[in-house]
Short mmCIF file of C-alpha atoms and ligand atoms in Angstrom, two decimals:
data_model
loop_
_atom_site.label_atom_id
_atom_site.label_comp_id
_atom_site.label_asym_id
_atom_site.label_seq_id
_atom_site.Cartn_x
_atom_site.Cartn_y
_atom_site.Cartn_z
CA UNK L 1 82.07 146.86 139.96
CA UNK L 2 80.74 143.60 139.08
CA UNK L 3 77.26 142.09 137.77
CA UNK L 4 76.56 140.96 140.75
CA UNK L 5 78.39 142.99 143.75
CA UNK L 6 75.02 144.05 145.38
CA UNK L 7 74.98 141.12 147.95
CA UNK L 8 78.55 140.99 149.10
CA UNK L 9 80.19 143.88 151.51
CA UNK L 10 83.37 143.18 150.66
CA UNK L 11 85.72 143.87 147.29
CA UNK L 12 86.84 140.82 145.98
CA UNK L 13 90.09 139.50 146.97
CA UNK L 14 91.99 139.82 143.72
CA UNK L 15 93.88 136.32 144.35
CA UNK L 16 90.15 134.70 143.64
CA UNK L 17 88.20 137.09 141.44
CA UNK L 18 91.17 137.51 138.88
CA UNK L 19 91.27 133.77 138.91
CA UNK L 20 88.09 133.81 137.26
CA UNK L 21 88.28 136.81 134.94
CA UNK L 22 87.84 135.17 131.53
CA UNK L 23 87.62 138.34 129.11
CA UNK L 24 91.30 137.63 127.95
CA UNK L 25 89.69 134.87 125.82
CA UNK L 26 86.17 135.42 125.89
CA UNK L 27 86.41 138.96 124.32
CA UNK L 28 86.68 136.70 121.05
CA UNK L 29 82.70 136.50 121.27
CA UNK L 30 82.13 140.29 121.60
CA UNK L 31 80.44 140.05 118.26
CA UNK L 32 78.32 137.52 119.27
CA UNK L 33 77.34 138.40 122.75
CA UNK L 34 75.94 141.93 120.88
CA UNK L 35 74.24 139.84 118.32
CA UNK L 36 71.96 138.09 121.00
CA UNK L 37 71.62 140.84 123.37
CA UNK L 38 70.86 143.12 120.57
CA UNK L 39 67.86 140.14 119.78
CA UNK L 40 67.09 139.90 123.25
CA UNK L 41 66.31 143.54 123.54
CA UNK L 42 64.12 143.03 120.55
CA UNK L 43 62.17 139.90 122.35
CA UNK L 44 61.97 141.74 125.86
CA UNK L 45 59.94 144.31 123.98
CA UNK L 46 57.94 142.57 122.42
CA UNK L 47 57.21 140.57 125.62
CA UNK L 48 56.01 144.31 126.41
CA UNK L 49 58.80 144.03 129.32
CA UNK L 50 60.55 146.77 128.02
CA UNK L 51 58.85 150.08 126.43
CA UNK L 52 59.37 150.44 122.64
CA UNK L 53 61.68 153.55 123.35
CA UNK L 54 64.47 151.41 125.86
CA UNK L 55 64.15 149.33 123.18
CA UNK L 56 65.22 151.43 120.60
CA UNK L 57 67.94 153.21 122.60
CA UNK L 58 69.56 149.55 123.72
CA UNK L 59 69.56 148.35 119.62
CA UNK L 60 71.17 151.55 119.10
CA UNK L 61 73.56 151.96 121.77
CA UNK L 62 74.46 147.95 120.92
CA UNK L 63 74.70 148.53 117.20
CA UNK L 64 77.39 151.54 117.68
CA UNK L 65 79.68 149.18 119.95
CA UNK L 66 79.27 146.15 117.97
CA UNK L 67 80.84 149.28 115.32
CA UNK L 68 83.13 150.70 117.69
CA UNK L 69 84.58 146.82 118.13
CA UNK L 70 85.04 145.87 115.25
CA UNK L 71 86.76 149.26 114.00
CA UNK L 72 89.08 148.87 116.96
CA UNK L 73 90.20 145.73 118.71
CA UNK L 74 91.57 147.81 121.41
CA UNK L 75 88.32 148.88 122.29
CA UNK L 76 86.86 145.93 123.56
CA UNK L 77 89.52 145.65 126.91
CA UNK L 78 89.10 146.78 130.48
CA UNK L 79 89.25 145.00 133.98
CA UNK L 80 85.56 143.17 133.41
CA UNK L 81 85.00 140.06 134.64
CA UNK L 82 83.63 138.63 131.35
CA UNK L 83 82.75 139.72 127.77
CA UNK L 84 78.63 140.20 129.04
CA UNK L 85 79.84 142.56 131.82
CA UNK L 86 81.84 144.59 129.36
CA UNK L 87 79.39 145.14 126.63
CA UNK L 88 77.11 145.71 129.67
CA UNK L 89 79.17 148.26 131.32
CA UNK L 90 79.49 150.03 127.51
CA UNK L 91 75.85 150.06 127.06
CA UNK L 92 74.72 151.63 130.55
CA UNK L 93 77.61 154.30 129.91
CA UNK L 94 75.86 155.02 126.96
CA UNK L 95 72.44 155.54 127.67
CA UNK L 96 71.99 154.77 131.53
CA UNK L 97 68.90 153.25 132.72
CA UNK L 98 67.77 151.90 129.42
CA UNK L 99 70.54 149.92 129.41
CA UNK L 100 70.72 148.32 132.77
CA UNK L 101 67.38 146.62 132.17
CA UNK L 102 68.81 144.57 129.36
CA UNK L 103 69.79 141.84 131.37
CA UNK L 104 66.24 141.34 132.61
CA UNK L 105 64.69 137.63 132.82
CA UNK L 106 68.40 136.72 131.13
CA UNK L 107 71.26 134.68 133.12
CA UNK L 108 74.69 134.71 131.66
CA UNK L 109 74.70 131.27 131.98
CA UNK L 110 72.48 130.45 128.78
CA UNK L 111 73.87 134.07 127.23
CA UNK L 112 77.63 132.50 127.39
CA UNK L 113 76.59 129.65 125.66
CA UNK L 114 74.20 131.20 122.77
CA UNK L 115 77.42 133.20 122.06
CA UNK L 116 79.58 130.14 121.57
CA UNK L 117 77.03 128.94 119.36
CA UNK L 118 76.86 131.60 117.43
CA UNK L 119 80.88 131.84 117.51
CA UNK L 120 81.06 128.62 116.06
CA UNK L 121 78.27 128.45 113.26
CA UNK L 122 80.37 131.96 111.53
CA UNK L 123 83.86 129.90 112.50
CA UNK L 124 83.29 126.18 111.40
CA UNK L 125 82.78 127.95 107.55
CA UNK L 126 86.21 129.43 107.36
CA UNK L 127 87.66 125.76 108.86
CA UNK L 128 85.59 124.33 106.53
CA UNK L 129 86.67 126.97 103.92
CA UNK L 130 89.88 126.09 104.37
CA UNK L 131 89.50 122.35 104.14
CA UNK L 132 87.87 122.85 100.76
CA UNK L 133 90.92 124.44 99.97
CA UNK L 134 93.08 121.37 100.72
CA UNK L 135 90.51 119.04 99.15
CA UNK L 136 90.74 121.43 95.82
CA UNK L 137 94.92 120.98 96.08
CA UNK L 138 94.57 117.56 96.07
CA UNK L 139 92.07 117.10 93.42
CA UNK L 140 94.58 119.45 91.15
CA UNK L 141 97.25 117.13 92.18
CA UNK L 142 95.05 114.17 91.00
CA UNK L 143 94.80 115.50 87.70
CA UNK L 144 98.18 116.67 87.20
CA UNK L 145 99.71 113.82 87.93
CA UNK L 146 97.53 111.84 85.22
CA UNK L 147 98.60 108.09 84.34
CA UNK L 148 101.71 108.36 86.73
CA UNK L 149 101.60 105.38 88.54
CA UNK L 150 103.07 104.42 92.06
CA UNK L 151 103.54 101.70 94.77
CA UNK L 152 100.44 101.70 97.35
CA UNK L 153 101.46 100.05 100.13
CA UNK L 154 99.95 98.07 103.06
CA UNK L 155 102.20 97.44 106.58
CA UNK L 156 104.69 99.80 104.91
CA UNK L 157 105.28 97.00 102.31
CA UNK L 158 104.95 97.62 98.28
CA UNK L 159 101.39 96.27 97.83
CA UNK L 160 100.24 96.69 94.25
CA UNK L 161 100.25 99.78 91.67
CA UNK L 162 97.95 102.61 91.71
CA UNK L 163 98.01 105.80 89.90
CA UNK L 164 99.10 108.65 91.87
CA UNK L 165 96.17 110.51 91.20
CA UNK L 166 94.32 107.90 93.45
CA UNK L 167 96.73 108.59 96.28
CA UNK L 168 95.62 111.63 96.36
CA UNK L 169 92.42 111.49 96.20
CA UNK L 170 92.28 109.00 99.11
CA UNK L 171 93.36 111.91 101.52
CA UNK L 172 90.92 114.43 99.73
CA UNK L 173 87.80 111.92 100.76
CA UNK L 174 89.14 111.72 104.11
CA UNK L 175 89.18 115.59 104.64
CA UNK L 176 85.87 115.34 103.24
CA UNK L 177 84.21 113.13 105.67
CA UNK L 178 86.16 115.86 108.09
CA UNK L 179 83.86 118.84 105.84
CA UNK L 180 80.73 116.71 106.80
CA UNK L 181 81.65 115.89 110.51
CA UNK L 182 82.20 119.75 111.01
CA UNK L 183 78.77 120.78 109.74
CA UNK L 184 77.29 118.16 112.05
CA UNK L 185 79.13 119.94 114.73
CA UNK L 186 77.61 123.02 113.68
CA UNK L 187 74.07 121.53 113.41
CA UNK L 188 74.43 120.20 116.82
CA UNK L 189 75.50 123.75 118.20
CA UNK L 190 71.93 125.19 116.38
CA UNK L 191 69.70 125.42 118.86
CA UNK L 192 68.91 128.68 121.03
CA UNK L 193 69.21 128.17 124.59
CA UNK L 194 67.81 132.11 125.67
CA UNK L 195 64.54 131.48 127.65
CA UNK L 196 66.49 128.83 129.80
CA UNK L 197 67.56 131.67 132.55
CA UNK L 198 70.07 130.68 135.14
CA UNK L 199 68.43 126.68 134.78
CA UNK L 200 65.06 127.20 135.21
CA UNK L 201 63.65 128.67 132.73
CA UNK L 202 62.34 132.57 131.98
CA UNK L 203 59.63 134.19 133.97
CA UNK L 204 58.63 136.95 130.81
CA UNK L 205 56.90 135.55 128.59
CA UNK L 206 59.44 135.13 125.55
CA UNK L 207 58.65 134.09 122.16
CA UNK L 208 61.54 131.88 121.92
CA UNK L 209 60.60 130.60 118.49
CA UNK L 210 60.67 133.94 117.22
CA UNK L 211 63.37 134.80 118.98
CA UNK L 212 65.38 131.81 117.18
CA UNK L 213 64.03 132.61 113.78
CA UNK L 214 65.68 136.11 114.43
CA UNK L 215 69.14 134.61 115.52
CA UNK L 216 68.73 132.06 112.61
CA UNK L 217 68.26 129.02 114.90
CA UNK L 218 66.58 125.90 113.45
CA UNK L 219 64.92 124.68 117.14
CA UNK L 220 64.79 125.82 120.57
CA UNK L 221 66.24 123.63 123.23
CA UNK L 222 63.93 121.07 125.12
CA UNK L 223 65.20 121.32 128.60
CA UNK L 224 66.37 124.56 130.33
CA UNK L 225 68.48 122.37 133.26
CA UNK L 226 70.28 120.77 129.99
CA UNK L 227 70.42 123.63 128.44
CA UNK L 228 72.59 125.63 131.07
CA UNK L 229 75.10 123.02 131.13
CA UNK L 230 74.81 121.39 127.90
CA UNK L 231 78.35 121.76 125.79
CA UNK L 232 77.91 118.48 123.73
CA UNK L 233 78.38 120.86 120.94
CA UNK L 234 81.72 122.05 121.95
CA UNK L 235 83.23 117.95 122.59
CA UNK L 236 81.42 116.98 119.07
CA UNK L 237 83.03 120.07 117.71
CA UNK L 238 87.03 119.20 119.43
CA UNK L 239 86.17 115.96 118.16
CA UNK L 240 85.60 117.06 114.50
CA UNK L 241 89.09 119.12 114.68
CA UNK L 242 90.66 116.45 116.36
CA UNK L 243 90.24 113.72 114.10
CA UNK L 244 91.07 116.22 110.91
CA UNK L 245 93.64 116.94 112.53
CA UNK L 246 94.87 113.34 112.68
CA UNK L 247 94.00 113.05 109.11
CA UNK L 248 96.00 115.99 108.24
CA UNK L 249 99.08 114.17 110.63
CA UNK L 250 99.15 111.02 108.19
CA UNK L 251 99.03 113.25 105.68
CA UNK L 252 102.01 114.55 107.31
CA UNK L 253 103.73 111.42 107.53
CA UNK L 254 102.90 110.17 104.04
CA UNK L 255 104.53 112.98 102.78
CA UNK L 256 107.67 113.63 105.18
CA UNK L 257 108.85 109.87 104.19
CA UNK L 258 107.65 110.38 100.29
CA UNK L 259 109.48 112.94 99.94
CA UNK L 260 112.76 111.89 101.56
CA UNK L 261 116.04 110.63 100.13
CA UNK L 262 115.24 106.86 100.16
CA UNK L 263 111.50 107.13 98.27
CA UNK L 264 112.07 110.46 96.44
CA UNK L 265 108.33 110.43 95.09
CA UNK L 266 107.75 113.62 95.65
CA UNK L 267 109.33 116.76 96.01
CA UNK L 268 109.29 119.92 98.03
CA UNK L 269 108.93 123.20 97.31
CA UNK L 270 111.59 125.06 98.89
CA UNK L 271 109.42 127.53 99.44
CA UNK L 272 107.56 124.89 101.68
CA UNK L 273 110.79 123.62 103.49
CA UNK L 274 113.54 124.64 105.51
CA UNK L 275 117.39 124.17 106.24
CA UNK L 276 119.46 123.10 108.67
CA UNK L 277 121.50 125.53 110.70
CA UNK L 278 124.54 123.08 110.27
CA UNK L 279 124.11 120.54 107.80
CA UNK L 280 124.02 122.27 104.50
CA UNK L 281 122.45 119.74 102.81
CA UNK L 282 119.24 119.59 104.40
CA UNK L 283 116.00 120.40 103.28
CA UNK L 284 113.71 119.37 105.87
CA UNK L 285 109.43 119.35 105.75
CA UNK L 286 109.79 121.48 109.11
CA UNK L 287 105.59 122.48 108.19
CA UNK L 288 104.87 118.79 108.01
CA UNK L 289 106.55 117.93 111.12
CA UNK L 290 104.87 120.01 112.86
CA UNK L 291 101.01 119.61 111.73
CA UNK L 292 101.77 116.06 112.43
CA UNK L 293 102.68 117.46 116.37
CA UNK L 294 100.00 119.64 116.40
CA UNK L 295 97.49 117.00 116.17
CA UNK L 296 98.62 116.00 119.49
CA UNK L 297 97.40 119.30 121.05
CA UNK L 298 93.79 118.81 119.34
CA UNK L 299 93.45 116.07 120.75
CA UNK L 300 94.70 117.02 124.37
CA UNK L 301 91.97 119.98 123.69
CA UNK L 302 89.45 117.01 123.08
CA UNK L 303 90.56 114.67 125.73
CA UNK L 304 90.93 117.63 128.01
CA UNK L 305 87.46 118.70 127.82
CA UNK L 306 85.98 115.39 128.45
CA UNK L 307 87.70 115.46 131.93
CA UNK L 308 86.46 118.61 132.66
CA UNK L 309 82.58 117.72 131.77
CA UNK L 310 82.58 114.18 133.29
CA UNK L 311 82.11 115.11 136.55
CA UNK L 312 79.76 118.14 136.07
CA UNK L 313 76.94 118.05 138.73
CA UNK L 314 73.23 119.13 136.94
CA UNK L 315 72.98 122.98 136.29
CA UNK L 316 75.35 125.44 135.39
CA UNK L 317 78.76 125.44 137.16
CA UNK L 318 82.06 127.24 136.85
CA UNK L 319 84.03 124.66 135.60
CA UNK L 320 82.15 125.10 132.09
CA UNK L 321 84.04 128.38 130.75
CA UNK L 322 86.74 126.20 130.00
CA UNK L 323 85.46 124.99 127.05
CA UNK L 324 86.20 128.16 125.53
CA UNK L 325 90.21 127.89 125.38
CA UNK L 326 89.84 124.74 124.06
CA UNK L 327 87.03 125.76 121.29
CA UNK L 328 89.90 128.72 120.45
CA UNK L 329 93.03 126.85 120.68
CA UNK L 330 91.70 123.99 118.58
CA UNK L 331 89.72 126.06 116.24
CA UNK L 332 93.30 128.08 115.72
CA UNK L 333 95.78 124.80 115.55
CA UNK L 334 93.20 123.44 112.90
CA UNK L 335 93.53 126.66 110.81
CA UNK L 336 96.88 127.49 110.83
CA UNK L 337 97.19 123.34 110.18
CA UNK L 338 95.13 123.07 107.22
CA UNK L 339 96.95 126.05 105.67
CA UNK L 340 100.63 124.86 105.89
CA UNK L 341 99.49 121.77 104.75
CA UNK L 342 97.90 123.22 101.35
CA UNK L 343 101.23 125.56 101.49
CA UNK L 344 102.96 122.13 100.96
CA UNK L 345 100.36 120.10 98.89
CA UNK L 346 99.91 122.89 96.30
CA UNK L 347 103.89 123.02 95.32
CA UNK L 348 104.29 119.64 95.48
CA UNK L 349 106.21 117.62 92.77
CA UNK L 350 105.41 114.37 91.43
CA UNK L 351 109.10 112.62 90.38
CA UNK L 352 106.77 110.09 87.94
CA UNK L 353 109.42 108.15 86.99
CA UNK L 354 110.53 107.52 90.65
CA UNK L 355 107.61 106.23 91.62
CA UNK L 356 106.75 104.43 88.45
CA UNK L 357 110.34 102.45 88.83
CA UNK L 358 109.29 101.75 92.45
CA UNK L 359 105.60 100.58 91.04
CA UNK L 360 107.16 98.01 89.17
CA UNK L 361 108.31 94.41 89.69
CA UNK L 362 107.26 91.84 91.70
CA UNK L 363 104.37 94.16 93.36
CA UNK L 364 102.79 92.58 90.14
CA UNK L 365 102.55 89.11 91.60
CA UNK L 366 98.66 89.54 92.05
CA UNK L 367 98.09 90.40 88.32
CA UNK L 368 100.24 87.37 87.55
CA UNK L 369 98.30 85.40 89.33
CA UNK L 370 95.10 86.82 88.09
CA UNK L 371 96.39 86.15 84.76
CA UNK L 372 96.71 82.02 85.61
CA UNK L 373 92.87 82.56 87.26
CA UNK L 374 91.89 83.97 83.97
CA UNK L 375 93.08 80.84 81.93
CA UNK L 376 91.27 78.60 84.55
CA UNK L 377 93.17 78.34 87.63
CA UNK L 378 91.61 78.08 91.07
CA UNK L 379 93.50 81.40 92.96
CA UNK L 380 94.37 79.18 95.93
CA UNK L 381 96.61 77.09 93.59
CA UNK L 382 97.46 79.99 91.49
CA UNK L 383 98.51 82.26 94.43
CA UNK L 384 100.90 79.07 94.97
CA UNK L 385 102.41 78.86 91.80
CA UNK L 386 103.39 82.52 91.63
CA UNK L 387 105.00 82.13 95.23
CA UNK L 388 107.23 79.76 94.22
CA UNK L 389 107.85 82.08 91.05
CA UNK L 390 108.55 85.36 93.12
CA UNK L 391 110.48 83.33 95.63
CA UNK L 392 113.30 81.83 92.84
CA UNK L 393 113.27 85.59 91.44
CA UNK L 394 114.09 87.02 94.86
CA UNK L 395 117.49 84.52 95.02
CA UNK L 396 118.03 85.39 91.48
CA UNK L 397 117.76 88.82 91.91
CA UNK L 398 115.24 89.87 89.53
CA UNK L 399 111.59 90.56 88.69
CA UNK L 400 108.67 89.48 85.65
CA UNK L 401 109.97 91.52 83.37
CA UNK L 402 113.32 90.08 82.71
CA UNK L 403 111.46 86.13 81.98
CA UNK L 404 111.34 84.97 78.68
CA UNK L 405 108.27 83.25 77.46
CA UNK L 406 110.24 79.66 78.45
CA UNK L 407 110.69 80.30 81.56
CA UNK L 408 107.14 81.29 82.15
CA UNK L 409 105.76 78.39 80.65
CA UNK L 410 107.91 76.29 83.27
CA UNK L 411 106.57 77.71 85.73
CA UNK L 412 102.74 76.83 83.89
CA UNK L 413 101.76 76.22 80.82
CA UNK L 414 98.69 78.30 81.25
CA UNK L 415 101.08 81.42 80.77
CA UNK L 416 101.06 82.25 77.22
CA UNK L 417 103.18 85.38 75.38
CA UNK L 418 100.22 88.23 76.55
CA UNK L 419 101.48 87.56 80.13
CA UNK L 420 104.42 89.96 79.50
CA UNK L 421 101.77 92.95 79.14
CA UNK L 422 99.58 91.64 81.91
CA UNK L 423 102.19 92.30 84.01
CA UNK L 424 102.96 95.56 83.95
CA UNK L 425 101.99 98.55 86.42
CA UNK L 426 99.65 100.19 84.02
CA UNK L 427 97.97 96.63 83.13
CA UNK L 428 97.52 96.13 86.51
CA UNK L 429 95.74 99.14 87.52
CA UNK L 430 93.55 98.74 84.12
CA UNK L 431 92.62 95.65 85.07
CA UNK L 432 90.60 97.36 88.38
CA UNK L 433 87.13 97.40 88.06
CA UNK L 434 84.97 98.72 90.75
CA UNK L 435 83.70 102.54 90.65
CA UNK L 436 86.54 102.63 93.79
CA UNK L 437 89.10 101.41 92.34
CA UNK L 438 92.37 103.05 90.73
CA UNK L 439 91.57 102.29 87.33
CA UNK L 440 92.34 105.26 84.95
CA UNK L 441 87.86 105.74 84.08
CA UNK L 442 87.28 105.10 87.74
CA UNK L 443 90.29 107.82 89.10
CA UNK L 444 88.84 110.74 86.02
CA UNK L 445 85.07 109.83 87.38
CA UNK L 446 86.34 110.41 90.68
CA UNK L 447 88.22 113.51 90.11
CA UNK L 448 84.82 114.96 88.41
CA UNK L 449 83.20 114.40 90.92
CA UNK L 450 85.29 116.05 93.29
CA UNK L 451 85.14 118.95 90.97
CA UNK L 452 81.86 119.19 91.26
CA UNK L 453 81.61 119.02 94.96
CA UNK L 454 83.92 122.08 94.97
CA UNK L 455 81.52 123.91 92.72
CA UNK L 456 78.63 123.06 94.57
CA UNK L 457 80.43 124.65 97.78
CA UNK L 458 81.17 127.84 96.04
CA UNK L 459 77.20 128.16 94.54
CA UNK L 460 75.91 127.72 97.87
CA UNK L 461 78.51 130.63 99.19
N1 LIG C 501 82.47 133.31 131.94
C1 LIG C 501 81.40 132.39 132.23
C2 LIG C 501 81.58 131.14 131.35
O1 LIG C 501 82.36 131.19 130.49
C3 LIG C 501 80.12 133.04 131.87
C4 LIG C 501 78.96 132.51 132.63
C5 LIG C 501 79.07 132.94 134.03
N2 LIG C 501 77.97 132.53 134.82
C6 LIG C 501 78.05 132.50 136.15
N3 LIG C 501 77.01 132.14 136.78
N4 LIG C 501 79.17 132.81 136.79
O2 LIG C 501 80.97 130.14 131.58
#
């Protein structure tokens, strides 16, 4: 039997009705669904729609299967159409009558979609629990790998020195931004939408602000025709996942070429990497590899999702209990995602004097030539001079540090005999000077601050 076999003389024709079952997925908000109806129960009564007794035998009957769930998985299965008609069908085999006036002045339509907002305000805090996590790996990184100093590079070229701390720290504010975009997500998905009914609105006359004080809502929603089709919430929330998921793919990539043969920066754990079933050499970032794949399937979720709302007629329709597989799916690839990458991240090894060798040479032509604007030199022309400089060094084969003081004065006689500790990697990123910048006070402010960001998220636990 179904919520709504009444008006039809016929069984449904299994082909179409098991088309549309969704409790395989949906079952995932049991705890949520009870939640609401177990507040709507509360609001009915005191709407005086329901006596104070049905009241307190549908709280009841509710709170022992929200128990009953989440003591046994297995429990919450059967052949209903959806999660509502389940913990419907529980709560009238408990206690009858009581129970089948519940669903008065309610619509699943606005009950589906309270429970995915409730879903995702408990679930965006372990994603963003677990991005924390990452952030905190990073930060340790930062401050293990103290004055090591490395290449940064821009279009895959050496660019000029930073210290590796700074490297890491650059992904740690990008996951960041990605802890911020997911609590807007969240505060987008915080309004109640019970009182909307099917699209119309509720004929009893619910308190709705109480009733979203009691579900811990901030606001009500303005429009109940939005309202029953409204899943903004769900593409701002793919769209957070998705792009930490790209930011956890670069990640990806940074570190599946740092830590090959031809940069060796960095090593793996082999805890963290895998062999090859016929070359016995290999150690390969399998996790990496595939976080960076994964991030294809967010944003297929994402993309996906779009489609399906962009041609929604006004009102509730069908097409809308998709959004679920993608809230899962994404929700899971994030997780699983941001956990193999702080497998990785967290047994990662610097090789400092790797990628201090590789942060050295001409990658210092900028400080040279910040040296000659220090002594007077317009950059234009002083960009010029060291050109010329870099370009005979490249025939020659060699870099700044093997030029005596002669053959720097040929090339100007602004260069005097400090120029050989100008140019060095750790001059260089000394010489930075902006609160953003990779100089050694700048990188220790930062990674303070960080620190304290991560404290601040455990006091407000
Ligand atoms: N399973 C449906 C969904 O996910 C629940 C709402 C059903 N409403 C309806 N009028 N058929 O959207």
């Amino acid at each position: 039997m179904t919520l709504w076999s009444g008006r039809f003389d016929t069984a449904p024709d299994p082909e179409a009705f098991d088309f549309g079952i969704s409790f395989g997925f949906d079952r995932a908000l049991f705890e949520d669904d009870v939640t609401g109806s177990i507040a709507w129960a509360d609001a009915l009564g005191a709407a005086g729609v329901l006596s104070a007794d049905d009241v307190r035998s549908i709280v009841e009957a509710l709170k022992s299967i929200l128990a009953e769930g989440r003591r046994d998985p297995a429990y919450v299965s059967g052949p209903d159409e959806d999660v509502h008609s389940f913990v419907e069908r529980k709560l009238v085999e408990r206690i009858g009558d009581a129970g089948r006036r519940l669903h008065t002045g309610r619509s699943r339509n606005e009950q589906v979609s309270l429970d995915l907002r409730l879903y995702l305000r408990r679930r965006i805090l372990l994603l963003q629990d677990a991005l924390s996590t990452l952030v905190e790996a990073c930060v340790a990184q930062a401050e293990h790998a103290g004055l090591a100093l490395m290449p940064s590079y821009t279009h895959m070229r050496r660019a000029q020195p930073v210290l590796v701390a700074h490297y890491f720290l650059s992904h740690a504010a990008a996951f960041r931004r990605d802890h911020a975009r997911l609590a807007a997500a969240a505060a987008e998905a915080d309004a109640l939408t019970l009182g909307s009914g099917a699209v119309a609105g509720t004929s009893y006359p619910i308190d709705t602000a109480a009733l979203a004080r009691a579900l811990g809502f901030s606001r009500v929603v303005s429009n109940s025709m939005d309202a029953s089709s409204d899943r903004d919430f769900v593409a701002s929330f793919l769209f957070a996942v998705s792009l930490a998921m790209v930011h956890l793919s670069r990640f990806a990539e940074d570190l599946i070429i740092f830590t090959g043969e031809e940069y060796g920066f960095f090593e793996l754990a082999d805890a963290s990497a895998t062999g090859s079933s016929m070359m016995p050499q290999k150690k390969n970032p399998d996790p990496l590899e595939l976080v960076r794949g994964k991030s294809g399937r967010a944003i297929g979720r994402l993309t996906g999702w779009l489609a399906t709302m962009k041609s929604l007629p006004t009102g509730y329709n069908k097409d809308l209990q998709e959004d679920k597989e993608a809230v899962f799916d994404a929700e899971a690839t994030l997780h699983v995602s941001l956990r193999a990458t702080y497998a990785v991240v967290s047994r990662l090894t610097v090789n400092a004097d790797r990628t201090g060798q590789a942060a050295s040479g001409l990658l210092l032509a900028t400080d040279v030539a910040d040296y000659l604007v220090s002594r007077g030199m317009p950059f234009r022309r002083a960009h010029e001079v060291v050109g010329a400089l870099v370009r005979r060094l490249l025939a020659e084969g060699r870099d700044f540090s093997t030029m005596t003081l002669k053959e720097w004065r040929d090339s100007s006689d602004l260069f005097g005999d400090d120029v050989l500790q100008a140019a060095t990697a750790l001059a260089s990123v000394q010489a930075r000077r902006t609160p953003q910048s990779t100089h050694p006070d700048a990188v220790k402010a930062a990674i303070g601050e960080s620190r304290s960001w991560l404290q601040g998220l455990r006091r407000n636990l």
